């Protein structure tokens, strides 16, 4: 007996789906049930009761429905989505009514999976899917594509404008903005969105339309999280024959394509600049500026993490020299150290040599270590290196604090001086009581251990004000400034300092008192 191929099985499922998902099923089910009883009696009725659910399962027709907006829980992934786009395009070919193809990707999906495990991630993904499905309009269809990714085909509309398409994307993002409560923990999700209006793809067909939407989604990732981008003919698609990123990373690092963008850190209470963080970006010759998520896995795969760390160290120290020569007061700059770099027995000597070469005091360099490094029993070489760097005068920050369950003993052994509270605890801290409780516990923990605190991912002035009121020392995030090239930092520093001077002058005049003194680096 010949085995059924996967393609034949997919065609069978699609035929069954078209039969079982239509309104005719309302007449079909009673007729089949009655016939099974008349022909086979109770045995026939039992076979019918067991067989129909199996047919529905094979057809993949267990769907979430709301005013004919459908979400297929049992999707065949991209194959089914492309097939559905093909059908939608064919139906609209000779019509004024056109659909649109959307791709949605949960932001920081990999971080969510690593942090909370596959079971929690699947639960979040399912709840996101349910919320998205409830926000659809009549005729919209949502498809789960795996790994936090969803495809959407909108109902065909006459003269669907770019503005209306963007509003659809915004509505989908709003649908998942409220926190998810899992085991007493509030989790916030956001998604980036890329879409292609029907007819805008470079060539006809569902596959080409999907690739166009993917190119728009890639562009959204570069401006994310939570960005929306539309495909346009001048947006270059990723070339399938392009070399793997890992094969190009060494060349990119050596040729200076990997550059640092600098994000300000300020005192939560006074607004004074307390430092910058140097963040890696790839100025790709063909694809433009790529965010770290697009190439850091390739860096690790190519065994180039240490070389990237060296590059970022040079960029950070050069920036400090630049600001000093420009007469700008920047207390310090931070860089991230990889685990590989921290296990290098020569790391302390290398950093000391670079500091001397640039004429930068060690106190102006902050070295950030992921909390996962401090989990468990730790690593003796890492502990020794961090102790040596702290003894030199460098500040040691524990990054993404609250996500890795670092042991208190290891925090002490690793000479941690400041904890960076992860953004997942900061989102909506001004309105979410659970978030406030968590942050208050972290702040109390840090205070008892004599460590400073910095909150990452601050998006609004209300979040900053809440954190300042709760006693957080420093803040960083898009609500203050996005990471920027070194050339743009001078203007930002000047404008920010002018705003602070204006505010301080106004407050001093209103109260009849002198304005508060500027904050030190440590707030």
Coordinates of C-alpha atoms in Angstrom, one line a residue, residues 273 491-505:
X273 CA 23.1 62.7 32.9
X491 CA 23.5 67.9 20.3
X492 CA 21.4 65.7 22.6
X493 CA 23.6 66.5 25.6
X494 CA 23.4 70.2 24.9
X495 CA 19.7 70.2 24.5
X496 CA 19.1 68.1 27.6
X497 CA 21.4 70.3 29.7
X498 CA 19.6 73.4 28.5
X499 CA 16.2 71.9 29.4
X500 CA 17.4 71.0 32.9
X501 CA 18.9 74.5 33.4
X502 CA 15.5 76.1 32.2
X503 CA 13.6 73.9 34.6
X504 CA 16.0 74.5 37.5
X505 CA 15.8 78.3 36.9

